[in-house]
PDB file of C-alpha atoms in Angstrom:
ATOM      1  CA  MET K   1       8.867 -22.572 -17.719  1.00 49.00           C
ATOM      2  CA  GLU K   2       5.834 -20.476 -16.223  1.00 54.00           C
ATOM      3  CA  GLY K   3       4.982 -23.028 -14.004  1.00 55.00           C
ATOM      4  CA  VAL K   4       8.470 -23.118 -12.952  1.00 55.00           C
ATOM      5  CA  VAL K   5       8.584 -19.765 -12.139  1.00 57.00           C
ATOM      6  CA  ASP K   6       4.910 -20.121 -10.494  1.00 80.00           C
ATOM      7  CA  GLY K   7       5.852 -22.050  -8.942  1.00 87.00           C
ATOM      8  CA  ALA K   8       9.183 -21.258  -7.620  1.00 92.00           C
ATOM      9  CA  ASP K   9       7.499 -17.337  -6.906  1.00 94.00           C
ATOM     10  CA  GLU K  10       5.421 -19.242  -4.736  1.00 94.00           C
ATOM     11  CA  HIS K  11       7.902 -20.623  -2.614  1.00 95.00           C
ATOM     12  CA  LEU K  12       9.596 -17.639  -2.586  1.00 95.00           C
ATOM     13  CA  ILE K  13       6.718 -16.523  -0.971  1.00 95.00           C
ATOM     14  CA  GLY K  14       5.651 -19.443   1.484  1.00 95.00           C
ATOM     15  CA  GLU K  15       9.089 -18.920   2.630  1.00 96.00           C
ATOM     16  CA  ALA K  16       9.410 -15.258   3.370  1.00 96.00           C
ATOM     17  CA  GLU K  17       5.273 -15.866   5.811  1.00 96.00           C
ATOM     18  CA  LYS K  18       7.172 -17.905   7.613  1.00 96.00           C
ATOM     19  CA  ILE K  19       9.732 -14.894   8.394  1.00 96.00           C
ATOM     20  CA  ALA K  20       6.739 -12.819   8.944  1.00 95.00           C
ATOM     21  CA  VAL K  21       5.174 -15.154  11.784  1.00 94.00           C
ATOM     22  CA  ALA K  22       8.139 -15.850  13.335  1.00 95.00           C
ATOM     23  CA  LEU K  23       9.422 -11.844  13.899  1.00 94.00           C
ATOM     24  CA  GLY K  24       5.556 -11.369  14.780  1.00 92.00           C
ATOM     25  CA  ARG K  25       5.419 -13.489  17.245  1.00 92.00           C
ATOM     26  CA  MET K  26       8.566 -12.448  18.737  1.00 92.00           C
ATOM     27  CA  PHE K  27       6.745  -9.041  19.590  1.00 89.00           C
ATOM     28  CA  PRO K  28       3.401  -9.264  21.084  1.00 89.00           C
ATOM     29  CA  GLY K  29       1.636  -6.316  20.830  1.00 86.00           C
ATOM     30  CA  LEU K  30       4.213  -4.296  20.053  1.00 90.00           C
ATOM     31  CA  CYS K  31       4.996  -4.900  16.427  1.00 94.00           C
ATOM     32  CA  GLU K  32       3.007  -5.650  13.386  1.00 95.00           C
ATOM     33  CA  VAL K  33       4.326  -8.191  10.814  1.00 97.00           C
ATOM     34  CA  VAL K  34       2.858  -7.796   7.167  1.00 97.00           C
ATOM     35  CA  LEU K  35       3.241 -10.287   4.285  1.00 97.00           C
ATOM     36  CA  HIS K  36       1.983  -8.464   0.464  1.00 96.00           C
ATOM     37  CA  ASP K  37       1.603 -10.377  -2.257  1.00 96.00           C
ATOM     38  CA  LEU K  38       2.125  -8.437  -5.037  1.00 95.00           C
ATOM     39  CA  ARG K  39       0.614 -10.929  -7.359  1.00 94.00           C
ATOM     40  CA  ASP K  40      -2.642  -9.510  -6.569  1.00 93.00           C
ATOM     41  CA  PRO K  41      -2.737  -6.126  -5.357  1.00 92.00           C
ATOM     42  CA  ARG K  42      -6.525  -6.240  -5.006  1.00 92.00           C
ATOM     43  CA  HIS K  43      -6.070  -8.975  -2.332  1.00 94.00           C
ATOM     44  CA  ALA K  44      -2.500  -8.552  -1.511  1.00 94.00           C
ATOM     45  CA  ILE K  45      -1.997  -9.048   2.497  1.00 95.00           C
ATOM     46  CA  ARG K  46      -0.792 -12.781   2.659  1.00 96.00           C
ATOM     47  CA  ALA K  47      -0.752 -12.902   6.019  1.00 96.00           C
ATOM     48  CA  ILE K  48      -0.411  -9.657   9.020  1.00 96.00           C
ATOM     49  CA  GLU K  49       0.772 -11.278  12.474  1.00 95.00           C
ATOM     50  CA  ASN K  50      -0.183  -9.598  15.893  1.00 92.00           C
ATOM     51  CA  ASN K  51      -3.096  -7.310  14.198  1.00 93.00           C
ATOM     52  CA  LEU K  52      -2.311  -3.149  15.400  1.00 92.00           C
ATOM     53  CA  SER K  53      -3.761  -1.610  11.942  1.00 92.00           C
ATOM     54  CA  GLY K  54      -7.234  -3.258  11.702  1.00 91.00           C
ATOM     55  CA  ARG K  55      -6.462  -5.122   8.188  1.00 92.00           C
ATOM     56  CA  GLN K  56      -7.479  -8.731   7.380  1.00 93.00           C
ATOM     57  CA  VAL K  57      -5.695 -11.017   5.580  1.00 95.00           C
ATOM     58  CA  GLY K  58      -6.559  -9.932   1.051  1.00 94.00           C
ATOM     59  CA  ASP K  59      -7.161  -6.346   1.887  1.00 93.00           C
ATOM     60  CA  SER K  60      -4.976  -4.393  -0.922  1.00 93.00           C
ATOM     61  CA  ALA K  61      -2.027  -3.533  -1.248  1.00 91.00           C
ATOM     62  CA  THR K  62      -0.927  -0.230  -0.051  1.00 89.00           C
ATOM     63  CA  GLU K  63       1.181   3.041  -2.152  1.00 89.00           C
ATOM     64  CA  LEU K  64       4.595   1.073  -1.421  1.00 89.00           C
ATOM     65  CA  GLY K  65       2.587  -2.174  -2.631  1.00 91.00           C
ATOM     66  CA  LEU K  66       1.653  -0.714  -6.221  1.00 92.00           C
ATOM     67  CA  ALA K  67       4.573   2.151  -5.880  1.00 92.00           C
ATOM     68  CA  ARG K  68       7.149  -1.600  -6.757  1.00 93.00           C
ATOM     69  CA  ILE K  69       4.584  -2.926  -8.637  1.00 92.00           C
ATOM     70  CA  ALA K  70       5.241  -0.746 -11.450  1.00 92.00           C
ATOM     71  CA  ASP K  71       8.736   0.290 -10.790  1.00 93.00           C
ATOM     72  CA  PRO K  72      11.357  -2.281 -10.471  1.00 90.00           C
ATOM     73  CA  GLU K  73      13.734  -0.414  -9.528  1.00 93.00           C
ATOM     74  CA  TYR K  74      12.053   1.378  -7.105  1.00 93.00           C
ATOM     75  CA  PRO K  75      13.554   0.996  -3.413  1.00 93.00           C
ATOM     76  CA  SER K  76      13.513  -2.872  -2.093  1.00 94.00           C
ATOM     77  CA  VAL K  77      14.570  -1.658   1.890  1.00 95.00           C
ATOM     78  CA  LEU K  78      12.597   1.562   3.065  1.00 94.00           C
ATOM     79  CA  GLN K  79      13.845   1.894   7.028  1.00 94.00           C
ATOM     80  CA  ASN K  80      12.348   3.324   9.936  1.00 93.00           C
ATOM     81  CA  TYR K  81       9.580   5.969   8.253  1.00 93.00           C
ATOM     82  CA  PRO K  82       6.780   7.673   9.844  1.00 93.00           C
ATOM     83  CA  ASN K  83       4.057   6.093  10.034  1.00 92.00           C
ATOM     84  CA  ARG K  84       0.185   5.323  11.659  1.00 90.00           C
ATOM     85  CA  PHE K  85      -2.502   3.732  12.612  1.00 89.00           C
ATOM     86  CA  PRO K  86      -5.899   4.287  11.323  1.00 87.00           C
ATOM     87  CA  ASP K  87      -6.372   5.444  15.684  1.00 85.00           C
ATOM     88  CA  GLY K  88      -3.226   8.013  15.189  1.00 85.00           C
ATOM     89  CA  ARG K  89      -0.504   5.978  17.302  1.00 87.00           C
ATOM     90  CA  PRO K  90       1.955   6.746  15.821  1.00 89.00           C
ATOM     91  CA  VAL K  91       4.376   3.914  13.776  1.00 92.00           C
ATOM     92  CA  LYS K  92       8.046   3.013  12.686  1.00 93.00           C
ATOM     93  CA  SER K  93       8.038   1.548   9.623  1.00 95.00           C
ATOM     94  CA  THR K  94      10.304  -1.096   7.845  1.00 96.00           C
ATOM     95  CA  SER K  95       9.740  -2.508   4.236  1.00 96.00           C
ATOM     96  CA  ILE K  96      10.971  -4.564   2.681  1.00 97.00           C
ATOM     97  CA  GLY K  97      10.256  -5.159  -1.532  1.00 96.00           C
ATOM     98  CA  LEU K  98      11.463  -9.340  -2.471  1.00 96.00           C
ATOM     99  CA  LYS K  99      11.742 -10.170  -6.210  1.00 95.00           C
ATOM    100  CA  ASN K 100      11.583 -13.005  -7.882  1.00 94.00           C
ATOM    101  CA  ALA K 101      14.636 -14.624 -10.588  1.00 92.00           C
ATOM    102  CA  ALA K 102      13.367 -12.615 -13.287  1.00 92.00           C
ATOM    103  CA  GLY K 103      14.133  -9.452 -11.036  1.00 94.00           C
ATOM    104  CA  GLU K 104      10.413  -7.763 -10.798  1.00 94.00           C
ATOM    105  CA  TYR K 105       8.165  -7.392  -7.302  1.00 95.00           C
ATOM    106  CA  ILE K 106       6.508  -9.860  -6.186  1.00 96.00           C
ATOM    107  CA  ALA K 107       5.543  -9.700  -2.425  1.00 96.00           C
ATOM    108  CA  ALA K 108       6.551  -7.345   0.977  1.00 96.00           C
ATOM    109  CA  LEU K 109       7.202  -7.703   3.797  1.00 97.00           C
ATOM    110  CA  CYS K 110       6.478  -4.583   6.188  1.00 96.00           C
ATOM    111  CA  LEU K 111       7.292  -3.835   9.798  1.00 97.00           C
ATOM    112  CA  ASN K 112       5.166  -2.216  11.572  1.00 96.00           C
ATOM    113  CA  LEU K 113       6.273  -0.978  15.350  1.00 93.00           C
ATOM    114  CA  ASP K 114       4.233   0.909  17.697  1.00 91.00           C
ATOM    115  CA  VAL K 115       6.006   3.392  19.289  1.00 86.00           C
ATOM    116  CA  SER K 116       3.490   4.556  20.972  1.00 82.00           C
ATOM    117  CA  VAL K 117       4.769   1.963  24.356  1.00 76.00           C
ATOM    118  CA  LEU K 118       7.738   3.292  23.492  1.00 68.00           C
ATOM    119  CA  SER K 119       8.567   6.037  23.372  1.00 58.00           C
ATOM    120  CA  PRO K 120       7.755   8.273  27.176  1.00 58.00           C
ATOM    121  CA  VAL K 121      10.185   5.372  28.683  1.00 53.00           C
ATOM    122  CA  THR K 122      13.312   6.228  29.378  1.00 44.00           C
ATOM    123  CA  LEU K 123      15.815   7.918  26.788  1.00 47.00           C
ATOM    124  CA  ALA K 124      17.629   4.880  25.905  1.00 51.00           C
ATOM    125  CA  LEU K 125      14.901   4.125  23.892  1.00 51.00           C
ATOM    126  CA  SER K 126      15.001   7.335  21.984  1.00 58.00           C
ATOM    127  CA  HIS K 127      16.841   5.895  18.984  1.00 59.00           C
ATOM    128  CA  LEU K 128      14.722   2.505  19.031  1.00 61.00           C
ATOM    129  CA  VAL K 129      11.497   4.926  18.234  1.00 59.00           C
ATOM    130  CA  ALA K 130      13.363   7.217  16.221  1.00 63.00           C
ATOM    131  CA  THR K 131      11.898   8.018  12.073  1.00 65.00           C
ATOM    132  CA  ASP K 132      14.332   8.600   9.084  1.00 63.00           C
ATOM    133  CA  THR K 133      13.726  12.791   8.082  1.00 60.00           C
ATOM    134  CA  GLU K 134      13.237  11.876   4.626  1.00 61.00           C
ATOM    135  CA  HIS K 135      10.237  10.633   4.792  1.00 59.00           C
ATOM    136  CA  ARG K 136       9.044  12.930   7.998  1.00 57.00           C
ATOM    137  CA  GLU K 137       7.222  15.465   5.743  1.00 59.00           C
ATOM    138  CA  GLN K 138       4.911  12.758   3.322  1.00 59.00           C
ATOM    139  CA  PRO K 139       5.103   9.043   4.498  1.00 61.00           C
ATOM    140  CA  PRO K 140       5.314   7.032   1.924  1.00 67.00           C
ATOM    141  CA  GLU K 141       1.404   4.948   2.804  1.00 66.00           C
ATOM    142  CA  THR K 142      -0.837   4.540   5.087  1.00 59.00           C
ATOM    143  CA  LEU K 143      -1.808   1.058   6.762  1.00 58.00           C
ATOM    144  CA  ARG K 144      -5.483   1.212   6.916  1.00 52.00           C
ATOM    145  CA  ASP K 145      -7.161   0.329   3.428  1.00 50.00           C
ATOM    146  CA  ARG K 146      -8.284   3.842   3.194  1.00 48.00           C
ATOM    147  CA  ASN K 147     -11.307   3.030   1.250  1.00 67.00           C
ATOM    148  CA  THR K 148      -9.277   2.192  -1.987  1.00 73.00           C
ATOM    149  CA  ARG K 149     -11.237  -0.927  -2.754  1.00 75.00           C
ATOM    150  CA  GLU K 150     -14.286   1.027  -2.507  1.00 79.00           C
ATOM    151  CA  LEU K 151     -12.678   2.724  -4.578  1.00 80.00           C
ATOM    152  CA  ARG K 152     -11.230   0.706  -7.476  1.00 82.00           C
ATOM    153  CA  HIS K 153     -15.122  -0.863  -7.329  1.00 82.00           C
ATOM    154  CA  THR K 154     -16.520   2.169  -8.571  1.00 83.00           C
ATOM    155  CA  VAL K 155     -14.481   2.911 -11.434  1.00 85.00           C
ATOM    156  CA  GLU K 156     -14.717  -0.532 -12.406  1.00 86.00           C
ATOM    157  CA  GLU K 157     -18.467  -0.016 -12.250  1.00 86.00           C
ATOM    158  CA  LEU K 158     -18.328   3.089 -13.923  1.00 85.00           C
ATOM    159  CA  ALA K 159     -15.824   1.903 -16.690  1.00 84.00           C
ATOM    160  CA  ALA K 160     -18.130  -1.108 -17.008  1.00 84.00           C
ATOM    161  CA  GLU K 161     -21.228   0.812 -17.555  1.00 83.00           C
ATOM    162  CA  ARG K 162     -19.547   2.104 -20.795  1.00 82.00           C
ATOM    163  CA  ALA K 163     -18.540  -1.387 -21.990  1.00 81.00           C
ATOM    164  CA  ALA K 164     -15.167  -1.036 -21.304  1.00 81.00           C
ATOM    165  CA  THR K 165     -12.393  -1.320 -18.143  1.00 86.00           C
ATOM    166  CA  PRO K 166     -10.994   1.979 -16.715  1.00 86.00           C
ATOM    167  CA  ARG K 167      -7.834   2.324 -18.920  1.00 88.00           C
ATOM    168  CA  SER K 168      -9.432   1.336 -22.222  1.00 88.00           C
ATOM    169  CA  LEU K 169     -11.844   4.516 -21.546  1.00 88.00           C
ATOM    170  CA  SER K 170     -11.345   6.931 -23.904  1.00 89.00           C
ATOM    171  CA  ARG K 171      -9.723  10.238 -22.749  1.00 89.00           C
ATOM    172  CA  GLN K 172     -13.633  11.915 -22.526  1.00 90.00           C
ATOM    173  CA  ASP K 173     -14.894   9.102 -21.014  1.00 89.00           C
ATOM    174  CA  LYS K 174     -12.044   8.725 -18.166  1.00 89.00           C
ATOM    175  CA  LYS K 175     -12.226  13.113 -17.808  1.00 90.00           C
ATOM    176  CA  ALA K 176     -16.321  12.309 -17.787  1.00 89.00           C
ATOM    177  CA  LEU K 177     -15.509   9.661 -14.694  1.00 88.00           C
ATOM    178  CA  VAL K 178     -12.689  11.872 -12.421  1.00 88.00           C
ATOM    179  CA  ARG K 179     -15.244  14.516 -12.277  1.00 89.00           C
ATOM    180  CA  GLN K 180     -18.192  12.206 -11.455  1.00 87.00           C
ATOM    181  CA  LEU K 181     -15.724  10.663  -9.016  1.00 84.00           C
ATOM    182  CA  HIS K 182     -15.141  14.077  -7.847  1.00 83.00           C
ATOM    183  CA  GLN K 183     -18.402  15.329  -6.937  1.00 83.00           C
ATOM    184  CA  ASP K 184     -18.797  12.156  -4.732  1.00 79.00           C
ATOM    185  CA  GLY K 185     -16.531  12.757  -2.547  1.00 79.00           C
ATOM    186  CA  TYR K 186     -13.926  10.762  -3.860  1.00 77.00           C
ATOM    187  CA  PHE K 187     -10.992  13.354  -3.344  1.00 77.00           C
ATOM    188  CA  ASP K 188     -11.469  13.773  -0.123  1.00 72.00           C
ATOM    189  CA  SER K 189      -9.134  11.114   0.579  1.00 71.00           C
ATOM    190  CA  ARG K 190      -4.817  12.559   0.011  1.00 68.00           C
ATOM    191  CA  ASP K 191      -4.038   9.347  -2.133  1.00 77.00           C
ATOM    192  CA  ALA K 192      -7.412   9.101  -4.085  1.00 83.00           C
ATOM    193  CA  ALA K 193      -6.512  10.739  -6.998  1.00 84.00           C
ATOM    194  CA  GLN K 194      -3.090   8.909  -6.973  1.00 86.00           C
ATOM    195  CA  THR K 195      -5.041   5.249  -7.186  1.00 86.00           C
ATOM    196  CA  ILE K 196      -7.356   7.265  -9.680  1.00 88.00           C
ATOM    197  CA  ALA K 197      -4.528   7.844 -12.301  1.00 87.00           C
ATOM    198  CA  ASP K 198      -3.108   4.340 -11.391  1.00 88.00           C
ATOM    199  CA  LEU K 199      -6.144   2.236 -12.276  1.00 87.00           C
ATOM    200  CA  LEU K 200      -6.952   4.469 -15.615  1.00 89.00           C
ATOM    201  CA  GLY K 201      -3.369   4.543 -16.597  1.00 89.00           C
ATOM    202  CA  VAL K 202      -2.627   8.079 -16.393  1.00 90.00           C
ATOM    203  CA  SER K 203       0.274  10.810 -14.991  1.00 89.00           C
ATOM    204  CA  ARG K 204      -1.961  11.961 -10.834  1.00 85.00           C
ATOM    205  CA  ALA K 205      -1.781  15.505 -12.735  1.00 88.00           C
ATOM    206  CA  THR K 206      -3.596  14.427 -15.143  1.00 89.00           C
ATOM    207  CA  VAL K 207      -6.070  13.351 -13.178  1.00 86.00           C
ATOM    208  CA  TYR K 208      -6.309  16.950 -11.367  1.00 86.00           C
ATOM    209  CA  ASN K 209      -6.381  18.887 -15.131  1.00 88.00           C
ATOM    210  CA  TYR K 210      -9.894  15.907 -15.325  1.00 86.00           C
ATOM    211  CA  SER K 211     -11.098  16.949 -11.804  1.00 83.00           C
ATOM    212  CA  LYS K 212     -11.737  20.331 -13.016  1.00 80.00           C
TER     213      LYS K 212
END
């Protein structure tokens, strides 16, 4: 039965990949379309069409992907939220989560519209480049790998030195690991604390407490 489920999931993601490619090719140089395979968050990017962010197939999941993996009740659609490419260009993004028959998020289709080439055109395009105010102050994701793979590798290495996985570490070892990461400068990224919390299986507040 498990093989049947896996086959159905793979079929769904394969169909979504066709959509990603077609959408990206419809808006060359303007809209990046990315398909994330949430079954493998460490190598989530399954396809990226009309690449504008510089990411690659096999790069890790964004914050949105991790949130959907952790919570099946996470909103399936986030529409028109503000974002930025790594070089600073403003982006209008939409993310669509895809669930399998069991109600689990297995993929996400994300569209990232480069509004920097549209906003100067005319006032008639104002609605096209507008983003929802709900996410203006704190965008729900960043469009770069943001050294997450390096951070995860470091956490796994530090845990391996203690003959454990990150989540199986004792409270004292987790505290020591977080302090080491803080000392090594990993907290310079605004998303590092949440990433570390996800890896260790603790809350973000706990991570900050451990870092003191």
